[in-house]
PDB file of C-alpha atoms in Angstrom:
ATOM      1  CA  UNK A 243      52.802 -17.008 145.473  1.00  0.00           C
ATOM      2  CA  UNK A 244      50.813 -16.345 149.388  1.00  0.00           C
ATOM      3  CA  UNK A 245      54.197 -16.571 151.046  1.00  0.00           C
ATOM      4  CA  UNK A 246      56.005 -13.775 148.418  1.00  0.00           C
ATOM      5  CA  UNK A 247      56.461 -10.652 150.929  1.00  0.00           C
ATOM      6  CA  UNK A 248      56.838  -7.348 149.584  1.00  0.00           C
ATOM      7  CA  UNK A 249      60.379  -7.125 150.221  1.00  0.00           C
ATOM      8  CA  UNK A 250      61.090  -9.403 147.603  1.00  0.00           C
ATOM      9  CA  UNK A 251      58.533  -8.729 145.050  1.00  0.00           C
ATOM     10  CA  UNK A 252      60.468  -5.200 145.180  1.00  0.00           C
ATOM     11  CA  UNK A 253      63.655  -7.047 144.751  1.00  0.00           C
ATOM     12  CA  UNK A 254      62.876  -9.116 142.031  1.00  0.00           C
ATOM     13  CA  UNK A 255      61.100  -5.412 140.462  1.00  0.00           C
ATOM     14  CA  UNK A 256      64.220  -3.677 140.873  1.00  0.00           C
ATOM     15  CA  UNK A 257      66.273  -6.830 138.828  1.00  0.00           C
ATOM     16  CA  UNK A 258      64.659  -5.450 135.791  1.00  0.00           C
ATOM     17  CA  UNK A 259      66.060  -1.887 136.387  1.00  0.00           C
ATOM     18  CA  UNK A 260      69.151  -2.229 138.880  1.00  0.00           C
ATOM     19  CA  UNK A 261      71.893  -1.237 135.488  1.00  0.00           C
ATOM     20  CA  UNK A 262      70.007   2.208 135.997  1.00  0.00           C
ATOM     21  CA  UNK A 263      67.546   2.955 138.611  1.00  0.00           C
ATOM     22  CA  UNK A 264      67.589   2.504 141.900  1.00  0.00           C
ATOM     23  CA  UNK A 265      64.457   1.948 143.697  1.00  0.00           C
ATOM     24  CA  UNK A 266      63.029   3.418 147.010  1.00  0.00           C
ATOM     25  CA  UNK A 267      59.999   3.133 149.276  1.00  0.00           C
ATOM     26  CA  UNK A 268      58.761   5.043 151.731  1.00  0.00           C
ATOM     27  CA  UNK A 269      55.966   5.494 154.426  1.00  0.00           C
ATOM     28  CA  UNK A 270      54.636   9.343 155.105  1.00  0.00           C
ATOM     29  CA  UNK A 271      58.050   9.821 157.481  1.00  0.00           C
ATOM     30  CA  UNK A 272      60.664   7.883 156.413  1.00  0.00           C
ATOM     31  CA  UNK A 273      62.168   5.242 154.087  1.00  0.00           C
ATOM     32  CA  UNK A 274      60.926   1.650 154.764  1.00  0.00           C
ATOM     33  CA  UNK A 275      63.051   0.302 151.321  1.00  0.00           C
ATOM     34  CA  UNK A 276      65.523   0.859 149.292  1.00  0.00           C
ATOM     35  CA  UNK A 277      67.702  -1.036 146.771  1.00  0.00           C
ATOM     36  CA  UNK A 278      70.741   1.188 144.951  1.00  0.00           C
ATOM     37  CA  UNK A 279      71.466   0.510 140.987  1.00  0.00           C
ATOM     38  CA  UNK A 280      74.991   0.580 139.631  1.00  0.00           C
ATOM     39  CA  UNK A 281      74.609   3.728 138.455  1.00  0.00           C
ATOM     40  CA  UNK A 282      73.625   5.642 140.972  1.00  0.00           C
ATOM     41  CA  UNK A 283      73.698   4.968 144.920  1.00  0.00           C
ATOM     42  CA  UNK A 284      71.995   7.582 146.933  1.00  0.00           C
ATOM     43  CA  UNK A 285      73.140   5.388 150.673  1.00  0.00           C
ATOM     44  CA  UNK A 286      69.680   5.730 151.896  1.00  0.00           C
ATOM     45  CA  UNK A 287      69.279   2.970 154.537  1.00  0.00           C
ATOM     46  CA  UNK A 288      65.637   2.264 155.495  1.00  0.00           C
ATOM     47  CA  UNK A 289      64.274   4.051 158.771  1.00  0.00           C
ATOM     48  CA  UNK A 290      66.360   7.195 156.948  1.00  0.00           C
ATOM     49  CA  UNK A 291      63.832  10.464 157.447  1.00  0.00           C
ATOM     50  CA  UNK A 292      63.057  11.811 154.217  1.00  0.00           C
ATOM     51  CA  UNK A 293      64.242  14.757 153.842  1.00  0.00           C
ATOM     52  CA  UNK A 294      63.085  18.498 152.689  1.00  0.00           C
ATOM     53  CA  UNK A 295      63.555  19.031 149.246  1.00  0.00           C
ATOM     54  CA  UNK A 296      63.465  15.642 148.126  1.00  0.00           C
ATOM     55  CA  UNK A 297      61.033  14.446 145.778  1.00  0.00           C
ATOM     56  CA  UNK A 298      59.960  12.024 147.773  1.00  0.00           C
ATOM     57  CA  UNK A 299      59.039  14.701 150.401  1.00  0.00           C
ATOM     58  CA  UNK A 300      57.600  17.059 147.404  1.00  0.00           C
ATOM     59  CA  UNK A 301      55.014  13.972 146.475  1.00  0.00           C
ATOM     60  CA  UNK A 302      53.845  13.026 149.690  1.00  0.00           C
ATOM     61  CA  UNK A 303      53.426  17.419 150.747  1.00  0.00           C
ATOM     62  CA  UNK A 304      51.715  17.627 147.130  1.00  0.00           C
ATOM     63  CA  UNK A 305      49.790  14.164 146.818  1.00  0.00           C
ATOM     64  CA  UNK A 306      50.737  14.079 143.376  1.00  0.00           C
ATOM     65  CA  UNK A 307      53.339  12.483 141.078  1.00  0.00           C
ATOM     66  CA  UNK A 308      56.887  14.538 141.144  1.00  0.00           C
ATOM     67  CA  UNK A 309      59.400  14.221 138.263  1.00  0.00           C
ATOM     68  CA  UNK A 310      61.743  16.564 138.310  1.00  0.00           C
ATOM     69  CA  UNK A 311      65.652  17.043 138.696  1.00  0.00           C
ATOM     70  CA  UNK A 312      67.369  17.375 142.032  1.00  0.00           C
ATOM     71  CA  UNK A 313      70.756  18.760 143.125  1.00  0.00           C
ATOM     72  CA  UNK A 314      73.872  17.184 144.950  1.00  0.00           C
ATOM     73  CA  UNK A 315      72.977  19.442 148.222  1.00  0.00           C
ATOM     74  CA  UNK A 316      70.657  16.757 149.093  1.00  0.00           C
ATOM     75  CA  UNK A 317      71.889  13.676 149.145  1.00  0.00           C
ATOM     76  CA  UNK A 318      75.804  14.719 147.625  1.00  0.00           C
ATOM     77  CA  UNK A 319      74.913  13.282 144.618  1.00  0.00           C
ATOM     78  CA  UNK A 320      72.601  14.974 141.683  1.00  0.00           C
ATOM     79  CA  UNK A 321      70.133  12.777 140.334  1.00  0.00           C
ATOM     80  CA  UNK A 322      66.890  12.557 138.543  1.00  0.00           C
ATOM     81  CA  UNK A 323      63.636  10.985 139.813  1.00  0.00           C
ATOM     82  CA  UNK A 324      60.355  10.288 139.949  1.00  0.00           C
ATOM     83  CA  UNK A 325      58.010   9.771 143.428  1.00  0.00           C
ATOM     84  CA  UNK A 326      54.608   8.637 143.158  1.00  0.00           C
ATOM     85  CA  UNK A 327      52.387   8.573 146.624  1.00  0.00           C
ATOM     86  CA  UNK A 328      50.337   5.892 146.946  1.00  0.00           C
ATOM     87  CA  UNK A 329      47.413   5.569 149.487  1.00  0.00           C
ATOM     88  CA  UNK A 330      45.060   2.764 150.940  1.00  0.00           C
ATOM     89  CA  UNK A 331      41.426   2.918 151.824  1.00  0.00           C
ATOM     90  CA  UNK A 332      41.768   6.748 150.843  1.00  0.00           C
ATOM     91  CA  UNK A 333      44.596   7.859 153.107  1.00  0.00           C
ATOM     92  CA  UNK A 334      47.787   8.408 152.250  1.00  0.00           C
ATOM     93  CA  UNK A 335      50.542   5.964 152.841  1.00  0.00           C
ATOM     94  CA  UNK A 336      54.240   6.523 151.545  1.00  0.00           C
ATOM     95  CA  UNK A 337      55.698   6.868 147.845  1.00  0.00           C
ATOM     96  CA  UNK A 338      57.559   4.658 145.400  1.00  0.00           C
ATOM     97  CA  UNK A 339      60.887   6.259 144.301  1.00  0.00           C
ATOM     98  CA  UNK A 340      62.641   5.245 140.780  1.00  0.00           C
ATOM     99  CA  UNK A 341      66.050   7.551 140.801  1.00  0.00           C
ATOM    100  CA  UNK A 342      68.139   7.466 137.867  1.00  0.00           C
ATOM    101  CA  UNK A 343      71.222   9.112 137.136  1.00  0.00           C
ATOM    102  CA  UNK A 344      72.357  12.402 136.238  1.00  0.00           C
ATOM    103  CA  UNK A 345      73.744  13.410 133.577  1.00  0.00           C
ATOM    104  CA  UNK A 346      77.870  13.656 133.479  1.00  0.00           C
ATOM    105  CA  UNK A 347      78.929  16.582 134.466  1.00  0.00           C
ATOM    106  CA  UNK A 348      80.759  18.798 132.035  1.00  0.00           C
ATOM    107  CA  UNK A 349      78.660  16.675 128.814  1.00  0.00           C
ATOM    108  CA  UNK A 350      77.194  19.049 126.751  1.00  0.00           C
ATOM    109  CA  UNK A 351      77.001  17.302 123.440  1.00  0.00           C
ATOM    110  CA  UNK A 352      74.845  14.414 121.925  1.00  0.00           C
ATOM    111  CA  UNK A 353      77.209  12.129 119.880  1.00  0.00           C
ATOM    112  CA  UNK A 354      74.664  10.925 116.722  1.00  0.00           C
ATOM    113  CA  UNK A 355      74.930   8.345 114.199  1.00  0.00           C
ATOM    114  CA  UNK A 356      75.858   9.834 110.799  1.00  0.00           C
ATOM    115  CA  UNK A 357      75.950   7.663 107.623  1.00  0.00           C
ATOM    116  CA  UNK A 358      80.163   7.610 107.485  1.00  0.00           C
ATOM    117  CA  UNK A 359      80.628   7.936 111.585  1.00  0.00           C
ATOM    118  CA  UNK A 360      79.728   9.813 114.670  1.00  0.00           C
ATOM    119  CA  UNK A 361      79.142  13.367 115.390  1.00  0.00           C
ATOM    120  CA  UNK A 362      79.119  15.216 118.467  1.00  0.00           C
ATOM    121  CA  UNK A 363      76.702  17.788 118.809  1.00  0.00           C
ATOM    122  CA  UNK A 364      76.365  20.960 121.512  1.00  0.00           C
ATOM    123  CA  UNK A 365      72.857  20.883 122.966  1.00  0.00           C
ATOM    124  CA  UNK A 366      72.574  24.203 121.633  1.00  0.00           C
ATOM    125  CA  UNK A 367      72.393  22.744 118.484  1.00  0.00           C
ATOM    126  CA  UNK A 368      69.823  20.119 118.851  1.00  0.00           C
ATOM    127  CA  UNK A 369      66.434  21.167 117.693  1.00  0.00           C
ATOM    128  CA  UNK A 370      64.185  18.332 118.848  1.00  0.00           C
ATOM    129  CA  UNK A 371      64.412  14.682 119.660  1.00  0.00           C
ATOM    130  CA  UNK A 372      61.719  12.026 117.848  1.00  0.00           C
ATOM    131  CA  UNK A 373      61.345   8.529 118.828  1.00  0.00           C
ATOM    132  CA  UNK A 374      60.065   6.735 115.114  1.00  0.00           C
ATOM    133  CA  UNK A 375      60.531   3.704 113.847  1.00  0.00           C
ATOM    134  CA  UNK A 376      62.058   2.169 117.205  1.00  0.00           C
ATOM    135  CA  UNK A 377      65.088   4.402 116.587  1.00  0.00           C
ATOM    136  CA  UNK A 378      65.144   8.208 118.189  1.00  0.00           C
ATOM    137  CA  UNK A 379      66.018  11.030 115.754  1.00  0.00           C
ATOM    138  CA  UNK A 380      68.384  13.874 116.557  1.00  0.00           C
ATOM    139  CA  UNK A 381      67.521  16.969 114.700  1.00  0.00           C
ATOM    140  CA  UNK A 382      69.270  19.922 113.997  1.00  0.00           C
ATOM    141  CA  UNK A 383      69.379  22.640 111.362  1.00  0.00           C
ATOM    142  CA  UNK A 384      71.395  21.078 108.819  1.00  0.00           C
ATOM    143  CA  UNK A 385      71.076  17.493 109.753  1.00  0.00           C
ATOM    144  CA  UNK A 386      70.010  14.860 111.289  1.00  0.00           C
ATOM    145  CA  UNK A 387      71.500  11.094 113.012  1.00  0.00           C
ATOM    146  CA  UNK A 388      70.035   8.725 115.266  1.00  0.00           C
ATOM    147  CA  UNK A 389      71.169   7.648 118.608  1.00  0.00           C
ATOM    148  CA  UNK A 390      70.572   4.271 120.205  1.00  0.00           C
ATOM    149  CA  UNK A 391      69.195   5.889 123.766  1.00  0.00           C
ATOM    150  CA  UNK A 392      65.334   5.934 124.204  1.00  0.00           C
ATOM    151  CA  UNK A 393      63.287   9.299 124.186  1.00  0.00           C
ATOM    152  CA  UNK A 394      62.828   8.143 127.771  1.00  0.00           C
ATOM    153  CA  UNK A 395      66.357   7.954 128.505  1.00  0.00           C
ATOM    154  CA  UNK A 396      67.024  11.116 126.935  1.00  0.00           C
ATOM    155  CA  UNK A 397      64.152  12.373 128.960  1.00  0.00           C
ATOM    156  CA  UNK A 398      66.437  12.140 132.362  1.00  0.00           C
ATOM    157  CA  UNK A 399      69.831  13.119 131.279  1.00  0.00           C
ATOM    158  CA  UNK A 400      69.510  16.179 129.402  1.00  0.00           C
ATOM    159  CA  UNK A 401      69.528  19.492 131.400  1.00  0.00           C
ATOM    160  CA  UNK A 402      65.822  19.978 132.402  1.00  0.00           C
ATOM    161  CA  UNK A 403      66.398  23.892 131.751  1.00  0.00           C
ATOM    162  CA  UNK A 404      66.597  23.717 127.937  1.00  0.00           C
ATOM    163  CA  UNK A 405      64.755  20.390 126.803  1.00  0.00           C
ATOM    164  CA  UNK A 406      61.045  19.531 127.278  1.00  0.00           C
ATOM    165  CA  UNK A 407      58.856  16.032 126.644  1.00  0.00           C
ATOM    166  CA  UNK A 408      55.854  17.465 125.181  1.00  0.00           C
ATOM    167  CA  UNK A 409      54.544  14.104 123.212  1.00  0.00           C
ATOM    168  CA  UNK A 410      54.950  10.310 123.451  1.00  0.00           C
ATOM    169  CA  UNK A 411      57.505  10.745 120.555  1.00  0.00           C
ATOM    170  CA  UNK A 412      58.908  14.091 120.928  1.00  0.00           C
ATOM    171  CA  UNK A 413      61.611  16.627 123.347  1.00  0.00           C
ATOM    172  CA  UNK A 414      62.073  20.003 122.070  1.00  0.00           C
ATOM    173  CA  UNK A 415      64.741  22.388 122.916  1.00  0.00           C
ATOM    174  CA  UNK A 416      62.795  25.769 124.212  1.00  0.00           C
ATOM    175  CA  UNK A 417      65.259  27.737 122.682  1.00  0.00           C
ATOM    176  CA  UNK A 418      64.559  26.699 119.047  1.00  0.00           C
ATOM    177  CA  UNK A 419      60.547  27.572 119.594  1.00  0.00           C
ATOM    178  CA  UNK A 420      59.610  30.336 117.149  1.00  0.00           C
ATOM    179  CA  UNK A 421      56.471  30.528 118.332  1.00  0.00           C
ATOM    180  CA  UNK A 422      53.086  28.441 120.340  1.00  0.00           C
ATOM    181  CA  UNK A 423      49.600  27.772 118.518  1.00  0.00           C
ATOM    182  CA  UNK A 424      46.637  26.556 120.297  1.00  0.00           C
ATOM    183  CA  UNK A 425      45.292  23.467 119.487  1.00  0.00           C
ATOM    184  CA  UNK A 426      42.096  21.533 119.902  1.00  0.00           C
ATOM    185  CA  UNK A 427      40.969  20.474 123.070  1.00  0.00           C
ATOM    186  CA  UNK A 428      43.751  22.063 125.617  1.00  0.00           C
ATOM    187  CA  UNK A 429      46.940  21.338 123.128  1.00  0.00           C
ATOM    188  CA  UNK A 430      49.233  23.103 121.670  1.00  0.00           C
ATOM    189  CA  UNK A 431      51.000  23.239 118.097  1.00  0.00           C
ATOM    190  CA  UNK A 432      54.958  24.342 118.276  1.00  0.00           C
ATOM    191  CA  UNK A 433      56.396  26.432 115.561  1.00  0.00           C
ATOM    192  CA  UNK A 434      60.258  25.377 115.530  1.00  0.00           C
ATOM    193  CA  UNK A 435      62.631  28.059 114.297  1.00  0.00           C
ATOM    194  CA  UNK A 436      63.724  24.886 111.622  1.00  0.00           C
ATOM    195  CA  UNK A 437      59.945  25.932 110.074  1.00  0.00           C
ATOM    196  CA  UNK A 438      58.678  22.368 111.241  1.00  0.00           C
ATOM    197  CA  UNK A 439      55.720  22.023 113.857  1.00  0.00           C
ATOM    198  CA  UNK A 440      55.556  19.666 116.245  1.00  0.00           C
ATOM    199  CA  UNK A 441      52.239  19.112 118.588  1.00  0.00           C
ATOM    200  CA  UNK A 442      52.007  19.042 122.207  1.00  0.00           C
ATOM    201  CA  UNK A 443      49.882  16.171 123.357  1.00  0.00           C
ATOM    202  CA  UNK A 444      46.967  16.745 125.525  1.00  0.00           C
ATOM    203  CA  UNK A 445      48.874  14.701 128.209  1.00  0.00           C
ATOM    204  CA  UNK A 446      51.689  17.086 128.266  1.00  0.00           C
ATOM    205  CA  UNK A 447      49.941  20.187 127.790  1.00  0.00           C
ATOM    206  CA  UNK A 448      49.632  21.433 131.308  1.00  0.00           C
ATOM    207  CA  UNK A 449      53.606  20.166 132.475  1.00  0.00           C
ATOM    208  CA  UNK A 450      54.227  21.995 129.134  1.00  0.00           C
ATOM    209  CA  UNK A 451      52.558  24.977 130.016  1.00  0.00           C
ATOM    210  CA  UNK A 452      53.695  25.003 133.861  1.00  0.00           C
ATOM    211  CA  UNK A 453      57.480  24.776 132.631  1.00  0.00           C
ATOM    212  CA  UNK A 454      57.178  27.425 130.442  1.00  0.00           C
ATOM    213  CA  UNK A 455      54.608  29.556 132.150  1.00  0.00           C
ATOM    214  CA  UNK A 456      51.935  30.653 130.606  1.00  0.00           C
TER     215      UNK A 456
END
């Protein structure tokens, strides 16, 4: 176990994700590793800069953990990803990179599990998502299926602009909030325009409330 380098503990790492994510490392100027998934290959070859308006360069600027959607201006290809800077003996070092892929262009529906089929359904549709029972729940007005993705999946691919985490076990669509409530200690209580309520978790609350700005 002395003689494992880093190189390949990060290889044998990105074996458990290479299907989806591709993973990428860098120092505070430029990209010391990377290793692409079959999904989604962004060509960055180590000693790369990184570049403005990546979220690699966002988390090492900010010091702080970046999640967010980025366009195909970049790097020709959109993708989603998360950067998280890591430092030692209290300065800052590089970032870790897990980029997974967009979703398809042109997709605008959600194809659920029905009890006699499949259904596709616009985004526009889709009220909330809920992970329970080790099966996530698509929920609209007049029904609801389930879908064999993972909240976290779902998390990546659908368009950042209309659907928000904002629990462990839930994404809401903005659009179908009636109305916010405040909760105890920092949350927040949604009133969905299908009369349910769903909670905002006190580790959401403040990417809930910077998304939606208030």
């Amino acid at each position: 176990m002395k003689d494992l380098s880093i190189v390949a503990l990060l290889d044998v790492i990105g074996e458990l994700f290479s299907d989806e994510i591709s993973i990428a490392v860098s120092n505070r100027e430029e990209y010391i590793y990377y290793r692409p998934s079959k999904r989604i290959d962004l060509r960055i070859t180590p000693g790369d800069s990184v570049k403005e308006g990546t979220i690699a360069y966002k988390a090492l600027h900010s010091k702080q953990k970046v999640s967010e959607f980025i366009d195909r201006e970049v790097f020709g290809v959109p993708y989603h990803g998360m950067a998280v800077p890591f430092q030692f003996k209290g300065e800052l070092e590089g970032c870790v990179l897990a980029i997974y892929p967009a979703f398809t262009e042109g997709k605008s529906v959600i194809t659920i599990k029905t009890q006699d089929g499949w259904k596709p359904i616009p985004f526009s549709d889709v009220i909330y998502l809920e992970a329970r029972d080790r099966k996530t729940y698509i929920v609209t007005k007049t029904f609801s299926g389930t879908h064999t993705s993972s909240l976290q999946d779902f998390e990546y691919r659908l368009p950042r602009e209309i659907f928000i985490r904002c629990h462990r076990s839930f994404i809401v669509n903005v659009h179908h909030i009636k109305e916010i409530f405040p909760d105890t200690h920092s949350t927040f209580v949604l009133a969905m325009d299908n009369e349910e309520k769903i909670s905002v978790s006190q580790s959401y609350s403040s990417y809930f409330r910077k998304l939606l700005g208030f």
